Coordinates of C-alpha atoms in Angstrom, one line a residue:
Chain A
M1 CA 151.8 50.3 279.8
Q2 CA 149.5 49.2 277.1
P3 CA 150.3 50.4 273.6
F4 CA 148.3 53.5 272.5
E5 CA 147.9 55.8 269.6
Y6 CA 149.4 59.2 270.1
A7 CA 147.8 62.4 268.8
N8 CA 149.4 65.8 268.8
P9 CA 146.8 68.4 268.1
A10 CA 147.7 72.1 267.7
S11 CA 144.3 73.5 268.8
V12 CA 141.7 72.9 271.4
Q13 CA 139.1 72.1 268.7
E14 CA 141.3 69.5 267.1
A15 CA 142.0 68.0 270.6
V16 CA 138.3 67.8 271.5
A17 CA 137.6 66.0 268.2
L18 CA 140.2 63.4 269.1
L19 CA 138.5 62.5 272.4
S20 CA 135.6 60.1 273.0
P21 CA 132.2 60.6 274.6
R22 CA 133.0 57.5 276.7
W23 CA 135.6 57.2 279.5
G24 CA 138.4 54.8 278.9
Q25 CA 138.8 55.4 275.2
A26 CA 141.1 58.4 275.1
D27 CA 143.1 60.3 277.8
V28 CA 144.4 63.8 277.7
L29 CA 148.2 64.1 278.4
A30 CA 149.7 67.3 279.7
G31 CA 152.6 67.0 282.3
G32 CA 152.0 63.3 282.6
T33 CA 153.0 63.1 286.2
D34 CA 149.8 61.3 287.1
L35 CA 148.5 59.8 283.8
I36 CA 151.7 58.0 282.9
S37 CA 151.8 56.2 286.3
C38 CA 148.1 55.4 286.0
M39 CA 148.8 53.8 282.6
K40 CA 151.7 51.8 284.0
E41 CA 149.4 50.5 286.7
H42 CA 146.8 49.7 284.0
L43 CA 144.3 51.9 285.9
H44 CA 144.1 53.8 282.6
T45 CA 144.3 51.8 279.4
P46 CA 143.4 54.4 276.7
K47 CA 143.4 53.4 273.1
R48 CA 144.5 57.0 272.3
V49 CA 146.5 59.6 274.2
V50 CA 145.9 63.2 273.2
N51 CA 148.9 65.3 273.9
I52 CA 147.8 68.9 274.5
K53 CA 151.3 70.4 275.3
N54 CA 151.6 71.9 271.8
I55 CA 148.3 73.9 272.1
K56 CA 149.7 77.4 272.4
E57 CA 146.4 78.9 273.7
L58 CA 146.6 76.8 276.8
A59 CA 149.8 78.4 278.0
G60 CA 150.6 81.4 280.1
I61 CA 149.3 83.5 283.1
Q62 CA 147.6 86.8 282.3
K63 CA 146.5 89.5 284.7
T64 CA 143.1 90.8 283.5
A65 CA 140.9 93.6 284.8
G66 CA 138.9 91.1 286.8
G67 CA 141.6 88.8 288.0
L68 CA 144.0 86.2 286.9
R69 CA 143.7 83.9 283.9
I70 CA 145.8 80.8 284.2
G71 CA 146.2 78.5 281.1
A72 CA 145.8 74.8 281.8
L73 CA 149.4 74.1 280.7
V74 CA 151.0 76.5 283.2
T75 CA 153.3 74.3 285.4
M76 CA 153.2 74.3 289.2
D77 CA 156.7 75.8 289.0
E78 CA 155.5 78.7 286.8
L79 CA 152.6 79.4 289.1
A80 CA 154.6 79.2 292.3
N81 CA 157.1 81.7 290.9
S82 CA 154.6 84.0 289.1
A83 CA 154.9 87.6 290.4
D84 CA 151.2 88.1 289.6
A85 CA 150.2 85.1 291.7
K86 CA 152.6 85.7 294.6
G87 CA 151.2 89.2 295.2
E88 CA 147.4 89.1 295.3
Y89 CA 146.9 85.4 295.1
K90 CA 149.5 84.3 297.6
S91 CA 147.5 81.2 298.7
L92 CA 147.6 79.9 295.2
A93 CA 151.3 80.4 294.7
E94 CA 151.9 78.7 298.1
A95 CA 149.7 75.8 297.1
A96 CA 151.7 75.3 293.9
G97 CA 155.1 75.8 295.6
G98 CA 154.1 73.4 298.3
V99 CA 154.5 70.4 296.0
P100 CA 157.8 69.1 297.5
S101 CA 159.4 67.7 294.3
P102 CA 161.0 70.2 291.9
Q103 CA 160.7 67.6 289.1
I104 CA 156.9 67.4 289.7
R105 CA 156.7 71.2 289.9
H106 CA 158.6 71.4 286.6
M107 CA 156.4 68.9 284.8
G108 CA 153.0 69.0 286.5
T109 CA 150.4 71.4 285.2
V110 CA 147.6 73.3 286.9
G111 CA 145.1 71.5 284.7
G112 CA 146.6 68.2 285.7
D113 CA 146.6 69.1 289.4
L114 CA 142.8 69.5 289.2
C115 CA 142.2 66.4 287.0
Q116 CA 144.6 64.0 288.8
R117 CA 143.1 60.8 290.1
P118 CA 142.9 60.1 293.9
R119 CA 145.9 58.6 295.6
C120 CA 143.7 56.2 297.7
W121 CA 145.6 52.9 297.8
Y122 CA 142.5 50.9 297.2
F123 CA 141.9 52.8 294.0
R124 CA 145.6 52.6 293.0
N125 CA 145.6 48.9 293.6
G126 CA 142.8 48.4 291.2
M127 CA 139.9 48.0 293.7
G128 CA 137.9 50.8 292.2
L129 CA 137.2 54.4 293.2
L130 CA 134.8 53.4 296.0
A131 CA 136.6 50.1 296.9
M132 CA 133.2 48.3 297.0
K133 CA 132.9 44.6 297.9
D134 CA 129.6 42.9 298.1
G135 CA 127.8 46.3 298.1
K136 CA 129.9 47.7 300.9
S137 CA 133.0 49.9 300.9
L138 CA 136.1 48.2 302.3
I139 CA 137.5 51.5 303.6
P140 CA 135.6 52.3 306.8
E141 CA 136.8 49.0 308.4
G142 CA 140.0 48.9 306.4
E143 CA 143.3 50.7 306.1
N144 CA 141.9 54.2 306.2
R145 CA 144.6 56.3 307.9
Y146 CA 144.9 58.6 304.9
H147 CA 141.2 58.7 304.0
A148 CA 138.4 61.1 304.5
I149 CA 137.3 62.6 307.8
F150 CA 134.3 64.5 306.2
G151 CA 131.4 63.3 304.2
S152 CA 129.2 60.3 304.6
G153 CA 130.4 58.0 301.8
P154 CA 130.3 56.0 299.7
A155 CA 133.5 57.9 298.5
Y156 CA 136.1 57.8 301.2
F157 CA 139.2 58.7 299.2
V158 CA 140.5 62.3 299.5
S159 CA 140.8 64.7 296.7
A160 CA 144.5 64.9 295.7
S161 CA 144.4 68.4 294.3
S162 CA 146.8 70.9 295.7
L163 CA 145.2 73.9 294.1
G164 CA 141.6 73.0 294.5
P165 CA 141.2 74.4 298.1
A166 CA 143.0 77.6 297.2
L167 CA 140.9 78.1 294.0
I168 CA 137.6 77.5 295.8
A169 CA 138.5 79.9 298.6
L170 CA 139.3 82.5 295.9
N171 CA 136.0 81.8 294.1
A172 CA 137.7 80.6 290.9
K173 CA 136.1 79.0 287.9
V174 CA 137.4 76.6 285.3
K175 CA 136.7 76.7 281.6
L176 CA 135.9 73.4 280.0
V177 CA 135.7 73.0 276.3
G178 CA 133.8 70.1 274.6
P179 CA 132.2 69.4 271.2
K180 CA 129.4 71.8 272.0
G181 CA 131.7 74.6 272.9
P182 CA 133.0 76.1 276.2
R183 CA 131.3 76.2 279.6
E184 CA 132.5 77.7 282.8
V185 CA 132.1 75.8 286.1
P186 CA 132.9 77.1 289.6
V187 CA 135.8 75.1 291.0
S188 CA 133.6 74.3 293.9
A189 CA 131.3 72.4 291.5
F190 CA 134.1 70.9 289.5
F191 CA 135.0 68.5 292.3
V192 CA 132.2 65.9 292.9
A193 CA 132.0 63.1 295.4
P194 CA 131.0 60.1 293.2
K195 CA 128.0 58.1 294.3
D196 CA 128.8 55.0 292.2
E197 CA 131.7 53.3 290.6
A198 CA 130.9 54.5 287.1
S199 CA 131.2 58.2 288.1
R200 CA 134.2 60.3 288.2
E201 CA 135.4 62.7 291.0
I202 CA 135.4 65.7 288.7
A203 CA 132.7 67.3 286.5
L204 CA 134.8 67.1 283.4
Q205 CA 133.2 65.0 280.7
P206 CA 135.3 62.4 278.8
N207 CA 135.2 64.5 275.6
E208 CA 136.0 67.8 277.3
I209 CA 139.3 69.6 278.0
L210 CA 140.0 71.9 280.9
T211 CA 141.5 74.9 279.2
E212 CA 141.9 77.6 281.8
I213 CA 141.4 78.7 285.3
L214 CA 139.8 82.1 286.0
V215 CA 140.5 83.6 289.5
P216 CA 138.6 86.8 290.4
A217 CA 140.4 89.6 292.3
G218 CA 138.9 90.6 295.6
A219 CA 140.5 88.8 298.5
T220 CA 142.9 91.1 300.3
H221 CA 144.6 88.4 302.3
S222 CA 145.1 84.7 301.6
A223 CA 147.3 81.8 302.6
T224 CA 147.6 78.0 302.3
Y225 CA 149.0 75.8 305.0
E226 CA 149.8 72.2 304.3
V227 CA 150.6 69.5 306.9
R228 CA 153.0 66.8 305.8
Q229 CA 154.7 63.8 307.2
K230 CA 158.1 65.4 308.1
E231 CA 159.5 66.8 304.8
A232 CA 158.2 63.9 302.9
L233 CA 157.9 63.9 299.1
D234 CA 154.2 63.1 299.3
W235 CA 150.7 64.6 299.3
P236 CA 149.8 66.5 302.4
L237 CA 147.9 64.8 305.2
A238 CA 145.7 67.8 305.6
A239 CA 145.7 71.4 304.3
A240 CA 143.7 74.6 304.6
S241 CA 143.4 77.5 302.3
V242 CA 141.9 80.8 303.4
A243 CA 140.9 83.9 301.5
L244 CA 139.9 87.0 303.5
T245 CA 138.5 90.4 302.6
M246 CA 139.6 92.6 305.5
K247 CA 137.8 95.8 306.5
G248 CA 140.5 97.5 308.5
A249 CA 141.5 95.2 311.2
T250 CA 138.5 93.0 311.1
V251 CA 137.2 90.3 308.7
G252 CA 134.6 91.5 306.1
S253 CA 134.3 88.1 304.6
A254 CA 136.2 84.9 304.8
R255 CA 136.4 81.7 302.7
I256 CA 138.0 78.7 304.2
V257 CA 138.5 75.4 302.4
L258 CA 140.2 72.3 303.6
G259 CA 142.2 69.9 301.5
H260 CA 143.0 66.1 301.7
V261 CA 140.2 65.6 304.2
A262 CA 137.3 64.6 301.9
A263 CA 136.5 63.3 298.4
T264 CA 136.3 67.0 297.4
P265 CA 138.0 70.0 298.8
W266 CA 135.9 70.7 301.9
H267 CA 134.2 74.1 302.5
A268 CA 134.3 75.1 306.2
A269 CA 131.2 77.4 306.3
A270 CA 130.9 77.4 310.1
A271 CA 134.4 78.7 310.5
E272 CA 133.8 81.5 308.0
K273 CA 130.7 82.7 309.8
L274 CA 132.5 82.8 313.1
L275 CA 135.2 85.1 311.8
V276 CA 133.1 87.9 310.2
G277 CA 133.5 91.1 312.1
K278 CA 136.4 89.8 314.1
A279 CA 140.1 90.4 314.1
I280 CA 142.4 87.6 313.1
N281 CA 144.4 86.7 316.3
S282 CA 145.5 83.5 317.8
A283 CA 142.3 83.0 319.8
N284 CA 139.9 83.6 316.9
A285 CA 142.0 81.6 314.5
E286 CA 142.0 78.7 317.0
A287 CA 138.2 79.0 317.4
A288 CA 137.8 79.0 313.6
G289 CA 139.9 75.9 313.4
K290 CA 137.7 74.2 315.9
A291 CA 134.6 75.2 314.1
A292 CA 136.0 74.0 310.8
V293 CA 136.3 70.4 312.1
G294 CA 133.1 70.5 314.1
D295 CA 131.3 68.0 311.9
A296 CA 134.3 65.8 311.1
K297 CA 133.5 62.0 311.2
P298 CA 136.9 60.3 311.3
L299 CA 137.2 56.6 310.3
S300 CA 138.8 53.9 312.5
Q301 CA 142.4 55.0 311.9
N302 CA 142.4 58.7 311.0
A303 CA 141.1 60.7 314.0
Y304 CA 144.6 62.3 314.0
K305 CA 143.7 64.2 310.8
V306 CA 141.0 66.1 312.7
T307 CA 143.7 67.8 314.8
L308 CA 145.9 68.4 311.7
A309 CA 143.0 70.0 309.8
K310 CA 142.1 72.2 312.8
T311 CA 145.7 73.4 313.1
A312 CA 146.0 73.9 309.3
V313 CA 143.1 76.3 309.5
K314 CA 144.5 78.2 312.4
R315 CA 148.0 78.6 310.9
A316 CA 146.6 79.5 307.4
L317 CA 144.6 82.3 309.0
L318 CA 147.5 83.6 311.0
D319 CA 149.8 83.4 307.9
A320 CA 147.2 85.3 305.8
V321 CA 147.4 88.4 308.0
K322 CA 151.1 88.2 308.8
K323 CA 153.0 91.1 307.6
A324 CA 155.6 90.1 305.0
Chain B
M1 CA 154.5 46.8 284.8
S2 CA 156.0 48.4 281.8
S3 CA 159.1 46.3 282.1
K4 CA 157.2 43.1 281.1
K5 CA 155.8 44.9 278.1
D6 CA 159.1 46.4 276.8
P7 CA 159.4 45.7 273.2
Q8 CA 162.3 43.6 271.9
L9 CA 165.5 45.5 271.6
P10 CA 166.5 46.3 268.0
A11 CA 168.4 43.3 266.8
E12 CA 171.1 45.2 264.9
R13 CA 172.2 46.9 268.2
K14 CA 172.8 43.7 270.2
G15 CA 176.4 42.9 270.6
R16 CA 177.6 46.0 269.0
F17 CA 178.0 48.0 272.3
S18 CA 178.6 46.7 275.7
R19 CA 177.2 48.7 278.5
R20 CA 180.6 49.1 280.2
G21 CA 182.4 49.9 277.0
F22 CA 179.8 52.4 276.1
I23 CA 180.1 54.2 279.4
R24 CA 183.9 54.1 279.3
G25 CA 183.7 55.7 275.8
V26 CA 182.7 58.9 277.6
G27 CA 179.0 58.8 276.9
I28 CA 178.0 60.2 273.7
G29 CA 180.9 60.3 271.3
G30 CA 178.9 61.7 268.5
G31 CA 180.3 59.8 265.5
A32 CA 180.1 56.2 266.7
L33 CA 176.7 56.8 268.2
G34 CA 175.2 58.5 265.3
A35 CA 176.2 55.6 263.0
G36 CA 175.3 52.8 265.4
L37 CA 171.9 54.0 266.5
L38 CA 170.5 55.1 263.2
E39 CA 167.8 52.7 262.6
K40 CA 165.6 54.5 260.2
E41 CA 165.7 57.9 258.6
A42 CA 164.6 60.3 261.2
T43 CA 161.6 62.5 260.8
A44 CA 160.7 65.6 262.6
A45 CA 158.0 65.8 265.3
P46 CA 154.8 64.0 264.5
P47 CA 152.5 66.2 262.3
A48 CA 150.2 68.4 264.3
G49 CA 146.8 66.8 264.6
G50 CA 148.1 63.6 263.1
V51 CA 147.7 60.3 265.0
V52 CA 150.7 58.0 265.2
G53 CA 151.3 54.6 266.7
P54 CA 150.6 52.4 268.5
G55 CA 153.5 50.8 266.6
A56 CA 157.1 52.1 266.7
I57 CA 157.7 55.4 265.0
P58 CA 161.1 57.1 264.2
I59 CA 161.9 60.1 266.5
T60 CA 164.9 62.3 267.0
L61 CA 166.1 63.3 270.5
N62 CA 168.6 66.0 271.2
I63 CA 170.7 64.4 273.9
N64 CA 173.7 66.2 275.4
G65 CA 173.8 68.5 272.3
K66 CA 173.7 65.7 269.7
P67 CA 170.7 64.6 267.7
V68 CA 170.0 60.9 268.2
N69 CA 167.6 58.9 266.0
V70 CA 165.6 56.1 267.5
S71 CA 162.4 54.2 266.7
V72 CA 160.0 53.8 269.7
E73 CA 156.3 53.1 270.3
P74 CA 154.5 56.1 271.8
A75 CA 154.2 54.2 275.0
V76 CA 157.9 54.2 275.6
T77 CA 159.2 56.6 278.3
L78 CA 162.2 58.7 277.9
S79 CA 163.8 56.7 280.7
D80 CA 163.3 53.4 278.8
A81 CA 164.4 55.0 275.5
L82 CA 167.6 56.1 277.1
R83 CA 168.4 52.9 278.9
D84 CA 166.9 50.1 276.7
Y85 CA 167.2 51.6 273.2
L86 CA 170.2 53.9 273.4
D87 CA 172.4 52.1 276.0
M88 CA 172.6 55.2 278.1
T89 CA 172.2 53.5 281.4
G90 CA 173.4 56.3 283.6
S91 CA 170.0 57.4 284.7
K92 CA 168.3 54.6 286.7
R93 CA 164.9 53.2 286.6
V94 CA 164.0 52.6 290.2
C95 CA 160.4 53.4 291.2
D96 CA 159.3 54.1 287.6
R97 CA 156.4 56.1 289.0
G98 CA 157.8 59.7 289.2
T99 CA 158.7 59.6 292.8
C100 CA 162.3 58.5 293.6
G101 CA 164.3 60.7 291.3
A102 CA 166.8 58.1 290.2
C103 CA 165.9 58.7 286.5
T104 CA 166.2 62.5 286.7
V105 CA 167.5 64.2 283.5
I106 CA 167.4 67.9 282.6
M107 CA 165.0 68.9 279.8
N108 CA 165.1 72.5 278.5
G109 CA 167.0 73.5 281.7
K110 CA 164.5 71.9 284.1
S111 CA 165.0 68.7 286.1
V112 CA 162.4 66.1 285.2
Y113 CA 161.7 62.4 285.9
S114 CA 162.5 60.7 282.7
C115 CA 160.3 57.7 283.7
T116 CA 157.3 60.1 283.5
V117 CA 158.0 61.7 280.1
L118 CA 157.1 59.9 276.9
A119 CA 160.1 59.7 274.6
I120 CA 158.0 61.0 271.8
D121 CA 157.2 64.1 273.9
A122 CA 160.9 64.8 274.5
Q123 CA 161.4 65.6 270.8
G124 CA 162.6 69.1 270.2
K125 CA 163.8 69.5 273.8
N126 CA 167.4 69.8 275.0
I127 CA 168.0 66.7 277.1
E128 CA 171.0 66.6 279.4
T129 CA 171.9 63.3 280.9
I130 CA 174.5 62.2 283.4
E131 CA 176.6 60.9 280.4
G132 CA 177.0 64.4 279.2
L133 CA 178.6 65.6 282.4
G134 CA 182.0 64.0 281.7
G135 CA 183.9 61.2 283.2
P136 CA 186.8 60.8 285.8
D137 CA 189.2 62.6 283.5
K138 CA 187.2 65.8 283.4
M139 CA 184.6 65.8 286.2
H140 CA 181.8 68.3 286.3
P141 CA 181.9 70.4 289.5
V142 CA 178.8 68.7 290.8
S143 CA 180.2 65.2 290.3
Q144 CA 183.5 66.3 291.9
A145 CA 181.7 67.7 294.9
F146 CA 179.7 64.5 295.3
W147 CA 183.1 62.6 295.3
N148 CA 184.7 65.1 297.8
N149 CA 181.8 65.0 300.2
D150 CA 180.9 61.3 300.3
A151 CA 177.5 62.2 298.8
Q152 CA 176.9 58.6 297.7
Q153 CA 176.9 55.2 299.2
C154 CA 175.5 52.4 297.1
G155 CA 175.4 54.9 294.3
Y156 CA 172.1 53.9 292.7
C157 CA 170.4 57.3 293.3
T158 CA 173.6 59.2 292.5
P159 CA 173.2 59.9 288.7
G160 CA 169.7 61.2 289.3
F161 CA 170.8 63.2 292.3
V162 CA 173.7 64.7 290.4
M163 CA 171.4 65.8 287.6
A164 CA 168.8 67.2 290.0
C165 CA 171.6 69.2 291.7
K166 CA 173.0 70.5 288.4
G167 CA 169.5 71.5 287.4
F168 CA 169.0 73.2 290.7
L169 CA 172.3 75.1 290.6
D170 CA 171.7 76.2 287.0
E171 CA 168.6 78.0 288.3
H172 CA 169.9 78.9 291.7
P173 CA 173.7 79.7 291.4
N174 CA 173.9 81.1 294.9
P175 CA 171.6 79.0 297.2
S176 CA 171.2 79.1 300.9
P177 CA 171.2 75.8 302.9
E178 CA 167.4 76.2 303.2
D179 CA 167.0 76.6 299.4
V180 CA 169.1 73.4 298.9
K181 CA 166.7 71.4 301.1
H182 CA 163.6 72.6 299.2
G183 CA 165.4 72.4 295.8
L184 CA 166.3 68.8 296.2
G185 CA 163.0 67.5 297.5
G186 CA 162.5 65.3 294.5
N187 CA 165.2 62.7 295.0
L188 CA 165.3 59.8 297.5
C189 CA 168.4 58.1 298.9
R190 CA 167.8 54.9 300.9
C191 CA 171.3 54.9 302.2
G192 CA 170.6 58.3 303.7
T193 CA 173.4 60.4 302.2
Y194 CA 171.4 63.6 302.3
M195 CA 173.9 65.4 304.5
G196 CA 176.7 64.7 302.1
V197 CA 174.5 65.7 299.1
R198 CA 173.6 69.0 300.8
K199 CA 177.3 69.8 301.5
A200 CA 178.2 68.8 297.9
V201 CA 175.7 71.2 296.4
L202 CA 177.0 74.1 298.4
E203 CA 180.6 73.2 297.5
A204 CA 179.6 72.8 293.8
A205 CA 177.9 76.2 293.8
A206 CA 181.1 77.8 295.0
A207 CA 183.2 75.9 292.5
M208 CA 180.9 76.8 289.6
K209 CA 181.0 80.4 290.5
G210 CA 184.8 80.2 290.6
A211 CA 184.8 78.5 287.3
K212 CA 182.7 81.3 285.8
K213 CA 185.1 83.9 287.1
N214 CA 188.1 82.2 285.7
G215 CA 186.4 81.5 282.4

């Protein structure tokens, strides 16, 4: 790790003032589960690290009239065990609890989950977010078994966020605070597939801090299903999060979002359309899974992920309507 | 790699403690340690909003119930502070990337990877390390259960595993075998002693409940 200055602000305003309008100058430190490793690998070499863990307004989960407000510093463990989340926002609690390591759940924060860098091994080995060489990405012809099966490049890494798919399915927003004040961004617009090496995979600006997540009420049934290598302590190979508004026994509206299959969480609109007005049973869930991966474009080594994603959709749907 | 960039060890400490002697001395005997490791006058947590570093700054860590003063750069992890500055080499640095669990300590009642916590951020927290669990003369029920169930082989993952188990049992005193699997997902053992570890946790859970009843 390169030496850095350490700042310990007590308010969001102070913290924002300590950041820089350019990437690479200062990094925000919360749980540290990703940033500290990135610094050890010299992927991040900030001159200043701004610790936000002592900013009280970033803590806590509150149930509001319109939904749930989750402070950026809430840990994955707190979210997974929150009675408020486990009830109406089951998919979110499941996504947080799905992180296999208790130590990571204890340390990692929800803000950090959304802002963590991709796990792509080209990126982690210093070859850049897009792994470009001579104007061409190395990934389509390279070691791509854990890479994207959706999207048309040039970003082939997969979004590492566990909560992203669940939050998008629940129509959540994030609040970002910068020097000009706060702005709210739908989580669906927070994740961005970068077009060039200078861009980031999230909409956060270098002098902004993600302060809270706002999850509206409304979905009557939700679930997240992750597919992992055995019980491995690793990111999922594929995941699906669904949020349904049921009208009696049939689907009024559905939101289905896949994880770990594209540079952003991947919205499966075709599968959603197919389910409206239908009951959730094995056959319909299977059909929705098939529709969700209809436009998948696997790379040379990752066609297996298409099957995993399809199954994740089916199982998430069946889990969502399963009686506890 | 951080190891290449580790700052020089404080000169005054060299030769004063041997690693073995230190461990034999039952971890943290307060008096000797307090005197030996005091490098500078300790200060409280860095001032809110203030910027410190990148050079070394004095910090105070509360380790196994005792305040310990040490001077570290902000870039020093808790794992490195414990091992390289405080001669507490019980927790191991293996992957150094928050994955393997060998560096696990308990901070404010929760198991964490000490390689992924900055030492400066651990100020004001109650840090429990393997050194605080007692030695062969007075074994903690978790350590004893590891012994009884052959829950170690080469032993390198053991200190981290024991601390992860203790942290888990503090929160889940009456776990099911399924809880144990999920609750210990953050530690790796390349020798593959998982079956022994799982048995040890269930045995320690029973022993700790017994201890509470008797106490």
